[in-house]
mmCIF file of C-alpha atoms in Angstrom:
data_model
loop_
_atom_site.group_PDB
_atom_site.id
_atom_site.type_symbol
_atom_site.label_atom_id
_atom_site.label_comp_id
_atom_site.label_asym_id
_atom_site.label_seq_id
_atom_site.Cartn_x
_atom_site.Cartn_y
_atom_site.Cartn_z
ATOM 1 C CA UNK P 217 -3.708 23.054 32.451
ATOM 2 C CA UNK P 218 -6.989 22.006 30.356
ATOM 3 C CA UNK P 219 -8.162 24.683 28.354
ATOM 4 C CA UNK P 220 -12.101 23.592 28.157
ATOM 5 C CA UNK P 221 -15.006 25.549 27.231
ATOM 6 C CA UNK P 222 -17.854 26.616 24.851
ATOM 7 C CA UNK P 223 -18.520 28.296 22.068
ATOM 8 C CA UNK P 224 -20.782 30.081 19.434
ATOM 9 C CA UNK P 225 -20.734 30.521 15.880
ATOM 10 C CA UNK P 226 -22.824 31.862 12.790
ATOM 11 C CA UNK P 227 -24.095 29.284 11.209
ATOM 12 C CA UNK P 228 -26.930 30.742 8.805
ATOM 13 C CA UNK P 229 -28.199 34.041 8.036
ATOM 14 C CA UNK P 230 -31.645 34.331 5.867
ATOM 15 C CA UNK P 231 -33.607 37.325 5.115
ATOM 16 C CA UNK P 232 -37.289 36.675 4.686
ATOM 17 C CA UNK P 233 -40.237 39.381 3.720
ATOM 18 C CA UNK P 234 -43.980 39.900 3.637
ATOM 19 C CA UNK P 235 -43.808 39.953 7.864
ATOM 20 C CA UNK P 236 -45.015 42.066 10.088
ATOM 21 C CA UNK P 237 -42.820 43.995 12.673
ATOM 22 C CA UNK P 238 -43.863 43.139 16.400
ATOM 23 C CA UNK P 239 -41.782 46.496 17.420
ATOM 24 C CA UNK P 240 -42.955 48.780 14.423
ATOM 25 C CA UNK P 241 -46.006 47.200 13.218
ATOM 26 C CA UNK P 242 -44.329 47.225 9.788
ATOM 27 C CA UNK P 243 -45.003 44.794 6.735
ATOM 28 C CA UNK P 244 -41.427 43.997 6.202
ATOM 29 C CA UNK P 245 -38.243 41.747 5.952
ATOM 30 C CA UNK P 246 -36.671 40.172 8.841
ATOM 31 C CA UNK P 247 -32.689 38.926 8.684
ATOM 32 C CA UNK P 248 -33.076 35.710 10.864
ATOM 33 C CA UNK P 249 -29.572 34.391 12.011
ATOM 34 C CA UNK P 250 -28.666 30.788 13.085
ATOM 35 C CA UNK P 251 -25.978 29.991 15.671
ATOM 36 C CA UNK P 252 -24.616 26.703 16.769
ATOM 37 C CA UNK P 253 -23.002 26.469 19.738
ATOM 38 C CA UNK P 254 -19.950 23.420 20.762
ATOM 39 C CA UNK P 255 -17.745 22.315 23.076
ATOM 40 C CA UNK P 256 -14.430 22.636 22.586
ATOM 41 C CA UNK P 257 -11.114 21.121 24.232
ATOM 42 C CA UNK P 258 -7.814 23.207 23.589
ATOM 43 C CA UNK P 259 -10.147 24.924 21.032
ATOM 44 C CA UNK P 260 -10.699 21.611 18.914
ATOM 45 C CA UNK P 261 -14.193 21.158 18.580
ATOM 46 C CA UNK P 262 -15.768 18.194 20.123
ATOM 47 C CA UNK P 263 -19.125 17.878 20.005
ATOM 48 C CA UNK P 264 -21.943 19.947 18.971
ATOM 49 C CA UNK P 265 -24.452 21.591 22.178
ATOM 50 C CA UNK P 266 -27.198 23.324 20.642
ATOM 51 C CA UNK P 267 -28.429 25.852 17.527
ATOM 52 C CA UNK P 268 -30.319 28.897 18.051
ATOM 53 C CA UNK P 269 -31.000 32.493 17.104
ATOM 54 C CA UNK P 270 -32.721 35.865 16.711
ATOM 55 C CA UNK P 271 -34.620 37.968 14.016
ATOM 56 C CA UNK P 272 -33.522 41.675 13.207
ATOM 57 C CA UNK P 273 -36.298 43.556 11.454
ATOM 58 C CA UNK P 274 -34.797 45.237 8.915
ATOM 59 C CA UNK P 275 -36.996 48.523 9.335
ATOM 60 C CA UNK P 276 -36.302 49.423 13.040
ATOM 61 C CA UNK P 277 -33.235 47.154 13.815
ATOM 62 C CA UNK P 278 -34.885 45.679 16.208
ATOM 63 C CA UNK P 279 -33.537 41.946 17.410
ATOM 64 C CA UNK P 280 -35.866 39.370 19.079
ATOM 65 C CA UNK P 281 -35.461 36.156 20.583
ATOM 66 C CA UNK P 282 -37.636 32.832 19.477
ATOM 67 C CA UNK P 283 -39.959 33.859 22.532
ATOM 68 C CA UNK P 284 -40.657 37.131 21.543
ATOM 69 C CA UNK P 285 -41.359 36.320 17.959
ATOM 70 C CA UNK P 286 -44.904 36.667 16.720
ATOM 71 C CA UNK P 287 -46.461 33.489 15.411
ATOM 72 C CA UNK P 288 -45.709 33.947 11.401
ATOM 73 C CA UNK P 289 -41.738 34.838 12.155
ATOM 74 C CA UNK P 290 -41.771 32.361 14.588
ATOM 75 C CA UNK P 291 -43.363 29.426 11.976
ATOM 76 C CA UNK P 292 -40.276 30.761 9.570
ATOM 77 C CA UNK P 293 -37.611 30.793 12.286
ATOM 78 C CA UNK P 294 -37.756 27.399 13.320
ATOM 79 C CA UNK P 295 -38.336 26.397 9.110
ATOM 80 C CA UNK P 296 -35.037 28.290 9.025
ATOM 81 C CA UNK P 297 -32.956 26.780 11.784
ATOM 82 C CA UNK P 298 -34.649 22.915 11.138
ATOM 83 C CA UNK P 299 -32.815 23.295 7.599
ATOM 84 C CA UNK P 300 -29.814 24.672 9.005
ATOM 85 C CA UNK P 301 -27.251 21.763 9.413
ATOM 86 C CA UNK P 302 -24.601 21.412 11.927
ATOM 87 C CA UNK P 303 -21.171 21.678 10.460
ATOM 88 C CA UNK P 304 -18.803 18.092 10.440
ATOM 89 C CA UNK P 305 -16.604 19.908 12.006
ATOM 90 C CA UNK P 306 -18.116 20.512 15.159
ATOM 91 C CA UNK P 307 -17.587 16.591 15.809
ATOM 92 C CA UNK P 308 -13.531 17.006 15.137
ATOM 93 C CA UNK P 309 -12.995 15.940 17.896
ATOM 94 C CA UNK P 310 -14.704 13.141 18.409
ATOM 95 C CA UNK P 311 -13.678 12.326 14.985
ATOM 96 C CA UNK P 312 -10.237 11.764 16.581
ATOM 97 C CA UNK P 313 -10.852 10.156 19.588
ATOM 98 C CA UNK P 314 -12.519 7.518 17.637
ATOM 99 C CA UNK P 315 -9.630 6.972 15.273
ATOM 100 C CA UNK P 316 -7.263 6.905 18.234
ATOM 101 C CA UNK P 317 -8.875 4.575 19.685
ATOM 102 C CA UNK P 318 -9.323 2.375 16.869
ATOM 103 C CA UNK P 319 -5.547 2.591 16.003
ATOM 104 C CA UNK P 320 -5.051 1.362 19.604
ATOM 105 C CA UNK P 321 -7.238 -1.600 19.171
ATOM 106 C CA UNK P 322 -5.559 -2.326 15.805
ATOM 107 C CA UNK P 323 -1.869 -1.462 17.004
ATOM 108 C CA UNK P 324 -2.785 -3.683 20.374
ATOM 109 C CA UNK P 325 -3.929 -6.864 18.110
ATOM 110 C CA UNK P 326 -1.348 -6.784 15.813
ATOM 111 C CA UNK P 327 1.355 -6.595 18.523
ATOM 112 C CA UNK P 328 -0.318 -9.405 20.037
ATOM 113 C CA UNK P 329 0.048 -11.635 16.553
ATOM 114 C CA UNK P 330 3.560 -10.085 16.601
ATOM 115 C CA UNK P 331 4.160 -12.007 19.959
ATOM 116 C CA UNK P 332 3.052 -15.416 19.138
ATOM 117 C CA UNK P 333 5.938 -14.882 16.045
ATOM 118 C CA UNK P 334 8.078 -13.399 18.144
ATOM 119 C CA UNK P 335 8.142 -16.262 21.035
ATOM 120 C CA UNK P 336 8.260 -18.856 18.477
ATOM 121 C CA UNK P 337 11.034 -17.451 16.469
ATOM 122 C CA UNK P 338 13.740 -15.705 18.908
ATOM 123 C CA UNK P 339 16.081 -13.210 17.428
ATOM 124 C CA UNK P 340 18.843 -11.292 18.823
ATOM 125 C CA UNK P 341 18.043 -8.271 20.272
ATOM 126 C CA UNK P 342 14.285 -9.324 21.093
ATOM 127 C CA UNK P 343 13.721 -7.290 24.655
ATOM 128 C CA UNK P 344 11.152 -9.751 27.227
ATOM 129 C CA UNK P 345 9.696 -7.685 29.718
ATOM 130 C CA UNK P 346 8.603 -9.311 33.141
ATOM 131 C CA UNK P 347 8.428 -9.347 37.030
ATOM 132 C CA UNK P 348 10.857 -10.557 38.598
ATOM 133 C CA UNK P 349 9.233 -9.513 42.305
ATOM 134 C CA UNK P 350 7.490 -6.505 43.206
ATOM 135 C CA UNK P 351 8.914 -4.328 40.138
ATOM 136 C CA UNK P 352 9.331 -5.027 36.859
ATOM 137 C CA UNK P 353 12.324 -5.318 34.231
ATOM 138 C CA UNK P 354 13.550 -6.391 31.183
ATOM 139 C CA UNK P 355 15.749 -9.210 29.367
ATOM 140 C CA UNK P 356 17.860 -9.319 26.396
ATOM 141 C CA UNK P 357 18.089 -11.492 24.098
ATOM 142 C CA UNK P 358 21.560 -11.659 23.400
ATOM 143 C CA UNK P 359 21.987 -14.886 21.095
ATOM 144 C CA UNK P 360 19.531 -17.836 19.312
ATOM 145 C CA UNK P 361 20.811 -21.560 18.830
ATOM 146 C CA UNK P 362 19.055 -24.076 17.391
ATOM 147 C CA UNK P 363 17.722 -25.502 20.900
ATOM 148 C CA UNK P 364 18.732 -22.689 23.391
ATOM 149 C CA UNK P 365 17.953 -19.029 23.888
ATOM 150 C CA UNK P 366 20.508 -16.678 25.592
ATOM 151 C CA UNK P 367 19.870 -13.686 27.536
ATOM 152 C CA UNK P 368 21.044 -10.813 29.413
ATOM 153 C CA UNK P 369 19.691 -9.389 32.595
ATOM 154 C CA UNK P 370 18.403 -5.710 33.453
ATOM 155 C CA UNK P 371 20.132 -4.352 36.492
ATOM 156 C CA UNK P 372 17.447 -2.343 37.219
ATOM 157 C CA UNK P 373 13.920 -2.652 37.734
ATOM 158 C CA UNK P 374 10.845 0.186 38.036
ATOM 159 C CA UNK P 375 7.543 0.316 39.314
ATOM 160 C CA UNK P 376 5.018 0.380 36.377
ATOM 161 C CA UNK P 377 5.348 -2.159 33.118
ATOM 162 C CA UNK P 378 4.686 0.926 30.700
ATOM 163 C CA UNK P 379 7.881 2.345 31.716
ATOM 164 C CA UNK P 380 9.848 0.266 31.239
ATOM 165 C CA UNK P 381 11.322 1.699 27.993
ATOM 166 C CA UNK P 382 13.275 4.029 30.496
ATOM 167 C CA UNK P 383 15.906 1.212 31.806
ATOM 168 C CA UNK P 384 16.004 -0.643 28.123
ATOM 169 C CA UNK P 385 19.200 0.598 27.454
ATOM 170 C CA UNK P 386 22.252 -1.137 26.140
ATOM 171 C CA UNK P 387 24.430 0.088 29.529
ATOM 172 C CA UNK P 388 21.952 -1.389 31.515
ATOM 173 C CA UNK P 389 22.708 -5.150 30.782
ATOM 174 C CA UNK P 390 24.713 -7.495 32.137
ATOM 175 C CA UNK P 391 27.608 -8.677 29.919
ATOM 176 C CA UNK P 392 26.907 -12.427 30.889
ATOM 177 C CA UNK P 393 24.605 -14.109 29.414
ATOM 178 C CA UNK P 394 22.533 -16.921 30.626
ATOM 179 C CA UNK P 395 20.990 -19.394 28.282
ATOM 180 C CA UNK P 396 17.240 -21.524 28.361
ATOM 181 C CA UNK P 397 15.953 -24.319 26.298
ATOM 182 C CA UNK P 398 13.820 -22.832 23.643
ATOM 183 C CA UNK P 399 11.147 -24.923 25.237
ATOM 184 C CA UNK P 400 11.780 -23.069 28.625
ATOM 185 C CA UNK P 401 11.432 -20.051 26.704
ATOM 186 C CA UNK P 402 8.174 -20.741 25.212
ATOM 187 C CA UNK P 403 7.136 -22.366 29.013
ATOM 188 C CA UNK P 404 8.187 -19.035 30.636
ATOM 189 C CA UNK P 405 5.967 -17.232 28.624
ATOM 190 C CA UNK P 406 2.801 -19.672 28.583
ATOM 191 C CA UNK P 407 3.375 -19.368 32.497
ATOM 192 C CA UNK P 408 2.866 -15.701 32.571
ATOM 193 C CA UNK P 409 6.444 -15.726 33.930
ATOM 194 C CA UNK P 410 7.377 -13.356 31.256
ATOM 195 C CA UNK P 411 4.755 -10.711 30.448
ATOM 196 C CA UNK P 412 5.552 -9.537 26.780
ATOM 197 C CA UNK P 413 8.755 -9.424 23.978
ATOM 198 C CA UNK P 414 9.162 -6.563 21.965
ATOM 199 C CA UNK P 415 11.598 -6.085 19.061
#
C-alpha cells in the first residue's frame, strides 16, 4: 500500500502593530501566520503545493482569512507571506528522484563501457545473458585460451531478462563445457545473439 497525501506546516509567524481591528475596531497588533502546504509520499516530502495564512488580532483573538482582511492587514499579509520562503526540504523528494535517476544513467553508461572491456577481454566466471527462444538464460564462462572461449550452459531459462539473477547459480550449470573462437564470441555479441556479460 502507498501511503500518499498532503500536508501543512508553520512556516512564519510575524506580529505587526499600528492596525486596526476589523472585529473590534481596535488600533492594534495582529500575529499573522504563514503555512506551506506539500505533498508527501510515505511522509517524505515531495514537492511544495501552496503557502497561505490568517491574522489573529491580538486584542479580541479574533482569526481572519486573506478575504476577510481589511485593505492595510491585507497590504502587510501578502508583504509577509511574499518574504516567507519555502523550506528545501519540501523538494526532498524530488531531490532523490533526481539523484536516482542520475545514478541510473551513470551506473547504465558505465556498465555499458564495462561491456565493450568485458567482450574483448573474457575472464572466467564472466556470466552472458541471452535468448535462446522465447525465454531467456544465462552462460558461463568457464575457461579463456588464447583463441577460444569456453562456456557452460544454464539449464533453466525465465521469462523476463531482469530476472535472470534468480537461475545464475553455480548448481544450475552444466559441467560440460563447450568452447567458441574468440572471434565467434565477439560475432555472437555484435549479432545481438547474446544480449549482455556481467562479471
Amino acid at each position: 500500500m502507498i501511503f500518499y497525501g498532503t500536508k501543512g506546516v508553520h512556516l512564519k509567524s510575524e506580529r505587526i502593530s499600528g492596525v486596526k481591528c476589523n472585529h473590534c475596531e481596535q488600533q492594534t497588533s495582529h500575529t499573522i501566520s504563514i503555512y506551506g502546504k506539500y505533498f508527501y509520499v510515505y511522509w517524505i516530502p515531495i514537492f511544495p503545493l501552496s503557502k497561505k495564512g490568517f491574522s489573529e488580532c491580538d486584542h479580541c483573538k479574533v482569526t481572519l482569512e486573506p478575504k476577510q482582511m481589511s485593505e492595510q492587514l491585507r497590504l502587510k499579509y501578502d508583504n509577509i507571506k511574499r518574504e516567507t520562503k519555502t523550506p528545501i526540504t519540501h523538494w526532498a523528494g524530488l531531490a532523490i528522484i533526481a539523484l536516482i535517476i542520475a545514478y541510473a544513467f551513470y551506473a547504465s553508461s558505465k556498465h555499458d563501457k564495462d561491456v565493450v572491456t568485458f567482450i574483448e577481454n573474457p575472464q572466467k566466471g564472466d556470466v552472458v545473458e541471452y535468448k535462446p527462444n522465447d525465454y531467456y538464460s544465462t552462460l558461463k564462462v568457464a575457461s579463456v585460451t588464447n583463441d577460444s572461449v569456453f562456456l557452460l550452459r544454464n539449464k533453466y531459462e525465465i521469462q523476463r531478462q531482469s530476472k535472470l539473477y534468480k537461475i545464475d547459480k553455480t548448481k544450475n550449470y552444466s559441467e560440460s563445457p563447450y568452447g567458441v573462437s574468440r572471434t565467434e564470441y565477439k560475432e555472437l555479441f555484435n549479432k545481438k545473439e547474446f544480449l549482455d556479460v556481467d562479471r
